[in-house]
Short mmCIF file of C-alpha atoms (C1' of nucleotides) in Angstrom, two decimals:
data_model
loop_
_atom_site.label_atom_id
_atom_site.label_comp_id
_atom_site.label_asym_id
_atom_site.label_seq_id
_atom_site.Cartn_x
_atom_site.Cartn_y
_atom_site.Cartn_z
CA MET A 1 48.09 54.89 -64.08
CA THR A 2 48.32 51.94 -61.72
CA VAL A 3 47.48 53.52 -58.37
CA SER A 4 43.99 53.64 -56.93
CA LYS A 5 42.45 57.10 -57.01
CA THR A 6 41.62 57.27 -53.30
CA ALA A 7 44.37 56.81 -50.77
CA SER A 8 44.90 57.52 -47.08
CA ASP A 9 44.63 53.97 -45.70
CA ALA A 10 46.07 52.34 -48.79
CA VAL A 11 49.18 54.46 -48.54
CA ARG A 12 49.89 54.29 -44.83
CA PRO A 13 48.26 51.10 -43.54
CA GLN A 14 48.06 50.24 -39.83
CA ARG A 15 49.32 53.59 -38.64
CA SER A 16 46.23 54.66 -36.74
CA LEU A 17 46.43 51.62 -34.46
CA ARG A 18 49.94 51.66 -33.03
CA ARG A 19 52.42 54.48 -32.55
CA GLU A 20 55.83 52.88 -33.02
CA PRO A 21 58.78 55.31 -33.08
CA VAL A 22 60.21 53.26 -35.91
CA ASP A 23 61.87 56.24 -37.56
CA PRO A 24 62.90 59.76 -36.50
CA ALA A 25 59.97 61.37 -38.30
CA GLY A 26 56.46 60.76 -37.02
CA ASP A 27 53.37 60.84 -39.17
CA ASP A 28 53.34 64.53 -38.67
CA GLY A 29 56.44 66.56 -37.91
CA MET A 30 59.51 66.64 -40.12
CA LEU A 31 59.76 64.45 -43.17
CA GLN A 32 62.54 61.97 -43.83
CA LEU A 33 65.11 63.20 -46.31
CA GLY A 34 66.34 59.70 -47.06
CA GLU A 35 69.25 59.56 -49.51
CA LEU A 36 68.74 63.27 -50.08
CA SER A 37 71.03 63.74 -47.07
CA GLY A 38 73.80 61.96 -48.93
CA LEU A 39 73.34 63.88 -52.18
CA LEU A 40 76.15 66.40 -52.32
CA GLY A 41 74.37 68.61 -54.85
CA TYR A 42 71.37 68.97 -52.56
CA SER A 43 73.34 70.22 -49.55
CA LEU A 44 75.51 72.27 -51.89
CA LYS A 45 72.49 74.13 -53.23
CA ARG A 46 70.86 74.70 -49.85
CA ALA A 47 74.14 75.84 -48.32
CA GLN A 48 74.73 78.21 -51.22
CA LEU A 49 71.33 79.82 -50.74
CA LYS A 50 71.98 80.32 -47.03
CA VAL A 51 75.42 81.79 -47.63
CA PHE A 52 74.18 84.21 -50.30
CA GLU A 53 71.32 85.21 -48.02
CA ASP A 54 73.79 86.04 -45.27
CA PHE A 55 76.01 87.91 -47.72
CA LEU A 56 73.09 90.11 -48.72
CA ARG A 57 72.26 90.80 -45.06
CA CYS A 58 75.84 91.71 -44.22
CA VAL A 59 76.37 93.96 -47.24
CA ALA A 60 72.82 95.39 -47.18
CA PRO A 61 74.00 98.89 -46.15
CA LEU A 62 75.93 99.09 -49.42
CA GLN A 63 73.20 97.51 -51.58
CA LEU A 64 75.54 95.09 -53.33
CA THR A 65 74.68 91.60 -54.54
CA PRO A 66 77.32 88.84 -54.54
CA ALA A 67 77.58 89.19 -58.32
CA GLN A 68 78.06 92.96 -58.14
CA PHE A 69 80.67 92.58 -55.42
CA SER A 70 82.56 90.07 -57.54
CA VAL A 71 82.57 92.51 -60.47
CA LEU A 72 83.95 95.36 -58.36
CA LEU A 73 86.63 93.07 -56.90
CA LEU A 74 87.66 91.90 -60.34
CA LEU A 75 87.80 95.43 -61.78
CA ASP A 76 90.01 96.50 -58.91
CA LYS A 77 92.44 93.61 -59.38
CA ASN A 78 92.43 93.75 -63.17
CA PRO A 79 92.54 97.30 -64.49
CA GLY A 80 92.46 97.83 -68.23
CA ARG A 81 90.22 94.88 -69.05
CA ASN A 82 87.17 95.01 -71.27
CA GLN A 83 83.63 93.74 -70.72
CA THR A 84 84.15 90.39 -72.40
CA GLU A 85 87.19 89.56 -70.29
CA ILE A 86 85.52 90.45 -66.99
CA ALA A 87 82.25 88.71 -67.89
CA ASN A 88 83.99 85.53 -69.07
CA THR A 89 86.05 85.29 -65.90
CA LEU A 90 82.90 85.45 -63.79
CA GLY A 91 80.92 83.07 -65.97
CA ILE A 92 78.53 85.82 -67.00
CA LEU A 93 77.34 85.90 -70.59
CA ARG A 94 78.21 89.11 -72.38
CA PRO A 95 74.63 90.08 -73.18
CA ASN A 96 73.67 89.70 -69.53
CA PHE A 97 76.67 91.68 -68.39
CA VAL A 98 75.40 94.82 -70.13
CA ALA A 99 72.53 95.46 -67.72
CA MET A 100 74.76 94.62 -64.75
CA LEU A 101 77.26 97.24 -65.84
CA ASP A 102 74.49 99.74 -66.55
CA ALA A 103 73.36 99.38 -62.94
CA LEU A 104 76.87 99.81 -61.53
CA GLU A 105 77.67 102.70 -63.84
CA SER A 106 74.39 104.48 -63.05
CA ARG A 107 75.43 104.38 -59.39
CA ASP A 108 78.82 105.80 -60.39
CA LEU A 109 80.68 102.74 -59.11
CA CYS A 110 82.45 102.03 -62.38
CA ALA A 111 82.77 103.48 -65.87
CA ARG A 112 83.14 102.27 -69.43
CA MET A 113 85.66 104.03 -71.64
CA ARG A 114 86.44 103.42 -75.29
CA SER A 115 89.82 101.80 -75.72
CA ALA A 116 92.25 103.87 -77.78
CA ASN A 117 93.75 100.73 -79.35
CA ASP A 118 90.54 98.96 -80.28
CA ARG A 119 87.59 101.29 -80.47
CA ARG A 120 85.15 98.41 -80.29
CA SER A 121 85.95 97.49 -76.70
CA HIS A 122 85.09 99.20 -73.46
CA ILE A 123 87.84 99.36 -70.86
CA LEU A 124 86.27 99.09 -67.43
CA VAL A 125 87.50 101.17 -64.52
CA LEU A 126 86.39 101.64 -60.94
CA THR A 127 85.46 105.19 -60.05
CA ASP A 128 86.69 106.74 -56.81
CA ARG A 129 83.27 106.06 -55.41
CA GLY A 130 83.50 102.47 -56.63
CA ARG A 131 86.81 102.02 -54.85
CA ALA A 132 85.37 103.49 -51.66
CA VAL A 133 82.28 101.27 -51.76
CA LEU A 134 84.44 98.25 -52.51
CA ALA A 135 86.66 99.00 -49.54
CA ARG A 136 83.67 99.26 -47.22
CA ALA A 137 82.15 96.12 -48.72
CA LYS A 138 85.35 94.16 -48.19
CA LYS A 139 85.30 95.09 -44.51
CA LEU A 140 81.66 94.08 -44.08
CA VAL A 141 82.28 90.79 -45.87
CA ALA A 142 85.37 89.99 -43.84
CA ASN A 143 84.15 91.16 -40.43
CA LYS A 144 80.54 90.03 -40.61
CA HIS A 145 79.99 87.49 -43.36
CA GLU A 146 83.17 85.44 -43.50
CA ALA A 147 83.64 85.88 -39.76
CA ARG A 148 80.31 84.18 -39.15
CA LEU A 149 81.19 81.36 -41.53
CA ILE A 150 84.47 80.77 -39.75
CA GLU A 151 82.70 80.88 -36.41
CA VAL A 152 80.18 78.22 -37.44
CA LEU A 153 82.65 75.92 -39.18
CA GLY A 154 85.86 76.57 -37.31
CA PRO A 155 88.87 78.07 -39.09
CA ALA A 156 90.40 74.76 -40.16
CA ASN A 157 87.13 73.43 -41.56
CA HIS A 158 86.44 76.73 -43.28
CA ALA A 159 89.79 76.52 -45.06
CA ALA A 160 89.27 72.87 -45.96
CA LEU A 161 85.78 73.61 -47.29
CA LEU A 162 87.06 76.48 -49.40
CA GLU A 163 89.78 74.30 -50.85
CA MET A 164 87.40 71.49 -51.77
CA LEU A 165 84.86 73.83 -53.34
CA ALA A 166 87.56 75.54 -55.37
CA LYS A 167 88.72 72.13 -56.55
CA LEU A 168 85.20 71.19 -57.62
CA ALA A 169 84.69 74.54 -59.34
CA GLN A 170 87.89 74.05 -61.34
CA GLU A 171 88.44 70.37 -61.98
CA PHE A 172 84.98 68.92 -61.88
CA MET B 1 82.63 110.94 -62.38
CA THR B 2 86.30 111.40 -61.59
CA VAL B 3 87.95 109.22 -64.21
CA SER B 4 89.15 110.50 -67.55
CA LYS B 5 87.03 109.34 -70.48
CA THR B 6 89.90 107.84 -72.49
CA ALA B 7 92.07 105.18 -70.94
CA SER B 8 94.51 102.51 -72.14
CA ASP B 9 97.79 104.14 -71.10
CA ALA B 10 96.31 105.81 -68.07
CA VAL B 11 95.06 102.48 -66.76
CA ARG B 12 98.06 100.25 -67.42
CA PRO B 13 101.08 102.56 -67.62
CA GLN B 14 104.52 101.28 -68.60
CA ARG B 15 103.28 97.90 -69.76
CA SER B 16 104.35 98.16 -73.38
CA LEU B 17 108.00 98.67 -72.36
CA ARG B 18 108.83 95.81 -69.99
CA ARG B 19 107.35 92.35 -69.50
CA GLU B 20 107.84 91.55 -65.85
CA PRO B 21 106.20 88.34 -64.61
CA VAL B 22 105.21 90.23 -61.47
CA ASP B 23 102.02 88.21 -60.99
CA PRO B 24 100.61 84.91 -62.25
CA ALA B 25 98.35 86.63 -64.77
CA GLY B 26 99.92 88.46 -67.68
CA ASP B 27 98.32 91.38 -69.46
CA ASP B 28 96.51 88.88 -71.54
CA GLY B 29 95.72 85.38 -70.32
CA MET B 30 93.77 84.64 -67.19
CA LEU B 31 92.67 87.40 -64.87
CA GLN B 32 93.51 87.60 -61.19
CA LEU B 33 90.66 86.55 -58.95
CA GLY B 34 92.13 88.35 -55.93
CA GLU B 35 90.11 87.93 -52.74
CA LEU B 36 87.43 86.23 -54.82
CA SER B 37 89.42 83.04 -54.26
CA GLY B 38 88.85 83.40 -50.53
CA LEU B 39 85.14 84.15 -50.78
CA LEU B 40 83.35 80.99 -49.77
CA GLY B 41 80.10 82.01 -51.45
CA TYR B 42 81.84 82.43 -54.78
CA SER B 43 83.38 78.95 -54.85
CA LEU B 44 80.17 77.56 -53.40
CA LYS B 45 78.13 78.93 -56.29
CA ARG B 46 80.56 77.85 -59.01
CA ALA B 47 80.91 74.39 -57.49
CA GLN B 48 77.14 74.05 -57.26
CA LEU B 49 76.73 74.90 -60.94
CA LYS B 50 79.34 72.31 -61.91
CA VAL B 51 77.78 69.63 -59.73
CA PHE B 52 74.27 70.26 -61.05
CA GLU B 53 75.62 70.23 -64.60
CA ASP B 54 77.19 66.83 -63.97
CA PHE B 55 73.98 65.58 -62.35
CA LEU B 56 72.01 66.53 -65.46
CA ARG B 57 74.56 64.76 -67.68
CA CYS B 58 74.49 61.58 -65.61
CA VAL B 59 70.69 61.42 -65.33
CA ALA B 60 70.08 62.68 -68.89
CA PRO B 61 68.71 59.30 -70.09
CA LEU B 62 65.88 59.66 -67.56
CA GLN B 63 65.28 63.38 -68.19
CA LEU B 64 65.22 64.32 -64.52
CA THR B 65 66.40 67.59 -63.01
CA PRO B 66 67.92 67.67 -59.52
CA ALA B 67 64.69 69.21 -58.22
CA GLN B 68 62.53 66.52 -59.82
CA PHE B 69 64.79 63.79 -58.48
CA SER B 70 64.51 65.25 -54.98
CA VAL B 71 60.71 65.24 -55.24
CA LEU B 72 60.60 61.58 -56.31
CA LEU B 73 63.00 60.62 -53.51
CA LEU B 74 60.92 62.45 -50.95
CA LEU B 75 57.63 60.93 -52.16
CA ASP B 76 59.15 57.48 -51.91
CA LYS B 77 60.40 58.00 -48.35
CA ASN B 78 57.30 59.86 -47.16
CA PRO B 79 54.10 58.28 -48.45
CA GLY B 80 50.81 59.88 -47.54
CA ARG B 81 52.04 63.48 -47.52
CA ASN B 82 50.36 66.37 -49.28
CA GLN B 83 51.75 69.03 -51.61
CA THR B 84 52.39 71.60 -48.91
CA GLU B 85 54.43 69.19 -46.80
CA ILE B 86 56.60 68.01 -49.67
CA ALA B 87 57.11 71.51 -51.06
CA ASN B 88 58.00 72.99 -47.67
CA THR B 89 60.56 70.28 -46.99
CA LEU B 90 62.31 71.04 -50.26
CA GLY B 91 62.11 74.80 -49.87
CA ILE B 92 59.75 75.10 -52.83
CA LEU B 93 56.89 77.58 -52.58
CA ARG B 94 53.46 75.98 -52.93
CA PRO B 95 52.44 77.98 -56.01
CA ASN B 96 55.64 76.97 -57.79
CA PHE B 97 55.20 73.35 -56.82
CA VAL B 98 51.99 73.07 -58.85
CA ALA B 99 53.69 73.23 -62.25
CA MET B 100 56.44 70.88 -61.05
CA LEU B 101 53.86 68.28 -60.06
CA ASP B 102 51.93 68.80 -63.29
CA ALA B 103 55.08 67.89 -65.20
CA LEU B 104 55.77 64.79 -63.12
CA GLU B 105 52.14 63.70 -63.21
CA SER B 106 51.88 64.20 -66.97
CA ARG B 107 54.79 61.77 -67.31
CA ASP B 108 52.97 59.34 -65.02
CA LEU B 109 55.74 59.43 -62.42
CA CYS B 110 53.46 60.44 -59.56
CA ALA B 111 49.80 61.12 -58.89
CA ARG B 112 47.67 63.44 -56.78
CA MET B 113 44.72 61.94 -54.93
CA ARG B 114 42.14 63.66 -52.77
CA SER B 115 42.62 62.82 -49.13
CA ALA B 116 39.63 61.08 -47.55
CA ASN B 117 40.23 62.89 -44.23
CA ASP B 118 40.73 66.40 -45.53
CA ARG B 119 39.27 66.90 -48.97
CA ARG B 120 41.28 70.06 -49.48
CA SER B 121 44.64 68.33 -49.65
CA HIS B 122 46.20 66.17 -52.31
CA ILE B 123 48.04 63.09 -51.09
CA LEU B 124 51.01 62.47 -53.35
CA VAL B 125 52.01 58.99 -54.43
CA LEU B 126 54.63 57.57 -56.72
CA THR B 127 53.24 55.49 -59.58
CA ASP B 128 54.82 52.16 -60.47
CA ARG B 129 56.53 53.96 -63.32
CA GLY B 130 57.71 56.63 -60.89
CA ARG B 131 59.22 53.99 -58.62
CA ALA B 132 60.95 52.35 -61.58
CA VAL B 133 62.38 55.63 -62.86
CA LEU B 134 63.49 56.55 -59.35
CA ALA B 135 65.29 53.23 -58.97
CA ARG B 136 67.13 53.74 -62.25
CA ALA B 137 67.91 57.34 -61.34
CA LYS B 138 69.35 56.32 -57.99
CA LYS B 139 71.72 53.93 -59.74
CA LEU B 140 72.87 56.55 -62.25
CA VAL B 141 73.39 59.08 -59.48
CA ALA B 142 75.32 56.66 -57.30
CA ASN B 143 77.41 54.97 -60.00
CA LYS B 144 78.15 57.94 -62.23
CA HIS B 145 77.49 61.22 -60.45
CA GLU B 146 78.47 60.60 -56.83
CA ALA B 147 81.16 58.15 -57.93
CA ARG B 148 82.83 60.91 -59.90
CA LEU B 149 82.60 63.31 -56.98
CA ILE B 150 84.20 60.77 -54.66
CA GLU B 151 86.88 60.08 -57.24
CA VAL B 152 87.80 63.76 -57.54
CA LEU B 153 87.67 64.55 -53.83
CA GLY B 154 88.58 61.26 -52.25
CA PRO B 155 86.12 59.40 -50.01
CA ALA B 156 87.19 61.07 -46.76
CA ASN B 157 87.05 64.57 -48.21
CA HIS B 158 83.73 63.84 -49.86
CA ALA B 159 82.26 62.84 -46.51
CA ALA B 160 83.77 65.85 -44.76
CA LEU B 161 82.46 68.18 -47.46
CA LEU B 162 78.98 66.72 -47.20
CA GLU B 163 79.00 67.14 -43.44
CA MET B 164 80.10 70.78 -43.60
CA LEU B 165 77.57 71.67 -46.29
CA ALA B 166 74.78 70.03 -44.33
CA LYS B 167 75.84 72.01 -41.28
CA LEU B 168 75.76 75.27 -43.24
CA ALA B 169 72.39 74.40 -44.77
CA GLN B 170 70.93 73.78 -41.32
CA GLU B 171 72.63 76.02 -38.80
CA PHE B 172 73.79 78.97 -40.85
"C1'" DT C 1 38.21 82.50 -39.93
"C1'" DA C 2 42.04 79.45 -41.62
"C1'" DT C 3 44.12 76.21 -44.85
"C1'" DT C 4 44.99 73.57 -49.51
"C1'" DG C 5 45.66 73.85 -54.02
"C1'" DT C 6 45.57 76.93 -57.62
"C1'" DT C 7 45.93 81.03 -60.88
"C1'" DA C 8 47.94 85.14 -62.21
"C1'" DT C 9 51.71 87.86 -62.14
"C1'" DA C 10 56.25 89.84 -61.68
"C1'" DC C 11 61.04 89.91 -61.09
"C1'" DT C 12 65.55 87.84 -61.45
"C1'" DC C 13 68.86 84.67 -63.95
"C1'" DT C 14 70.22 82.54 -67.72
"C1'" DA C 15 70.58 81.54 -72.75
"C1'" DT C 16 70.54 82.44 -77.94
"C1'" DA C 17 70.14 85.07 -82.20
"C1'" DA C 18 71.02 89.07 -84.51
"C1'" DC C 19 72.27 93.87 -85.06
"C1'" DT C 20 76.15 97.97 -85.12
"C1'" DA C 21 80.51 99.57 -85.23
"C1'" DT C 22 84.66 98.58 -85.56
"C1'" DA C 23 88.75 95.56 -86.87
"C1'" DT D 1 85.39 87.86 -92.14
"C1'" DA D 2 85.56 88.26 -87.28
"C1'" DT D 3 85.02 90.52 -82.75
"C1'" DA D 4 82.99 93.85 -78.86
"C1'" DG D 5 79.11 95.64 -77.19
"C1'" DT D 6 74.38 95.69 -77.55
"C1'" DT D 7 69.31 94.62 -78.20
"C1'" DA D 8 65.56 91.63 -78.15
"C1'" DT D 9 63.69 87.69 -76.52
"C1'" DA D 10 62.70 83.40 -74.33
"C1'" DG D 11 63.02 80.23 -70.62
"C1'" DA D 12 63.89 78.81 -66.03
"C1'" DG D 13 63.53 79.91 -61.01
"C1'" DT D 14 61.51 82.45 -57.42
"C1'" DA D 15 58.25 85.57 -55.01
"C1'" DT D 16 53.52 87.58 -53.60
"C1'" DA D 17 48.47 88.32 -53.81
"C1'" DA D 18 44.14 86.45 -54.33
"C1'" DC D 19 40.57 83.07 -55.43
"C1'" DA D 20 37.63 78.51 -54.84
"C1'" DA D 21 36.85 74.60 -52.14
"C1'" DT D 22 36.98 72.86 -47.79
"C1'" DA D 23 37.82 72.84 -42.84
#
DNA sequence: TATTGTTATACTCTATAACTATA
DNA sequence: TATAGTTATAGAGTATAACAATA
């Protein structure tokens, strides 16, 4: 270690004498982010947390997480698929998908059924209740969640943002 | 439950007879994402994972995670701050920040020192080694990580993306 | 009494190996 | 032998309560 073990004055020298508004952040008050502001990954992560938080708020009446919503959407659009196919598409590892499905199935939102062709695999289907919940969830997401995003960003920016994120998710 | 317990034909009816390229995804091959493509949170999450993955690759020689890098950056830009201030700024809870600092301090990248003013708080400082590692990390991030992002998106899009994400992280 | 750093703890996500039943 | 679903497990990340030292 090369730093002295007692700081305060050593670290911020003649600060107690003059109060120069040299930078936006005073000695107290908000800290300077520095090049953190220019780090895409940093803003990406913080934005993602905010967006998921808002998603949960908007869909709270239906008690669905973003991940659960994505599963229901995918089952609806892709009938006749098995667990591995759905999990892979969503980037969920098969072992971790088991508990997720257990939760959805225990709420009677979807069901596993043995495939007649290959008795190893479970064909996943939405139940009537699953379809109903999905329909209500879609409305909440569109009218509350996405609507708020579009309101904050503006429709054109929202579309541009979506396009860029999709590009990163695929090509990067 | 309202669905029959054996599927296959029930779920995808006359598929074995005709092969109509009705939609981009065949019976096998990639699944249809449906409105998942329009869900900002979904692309946001997948993009974030990709970007963090690339960050880890680029900074691998220095063995720094995005979170650790952000701590070093913040310590450098904000000397004389204590654990609570740094943790709060990064959205890290104080109890969870303890182990993070232990790891950084055990590698001699930063040091805690008792404040002379308030003997409860630990002033955080970068060590010489910490400053050196941070300098190298900044170069790797700029020349490899961010460079690749700018290459994929284009400079104008990269700037626009950063601006929108920062806006979401703050105002949303 | 309030605050700083800390411990303990728990819950979620994620990741890997190995088992079973089928193929 | 290989694959689908599963179990067990371990590791991150995140969250809350409570304690000791200090204010």
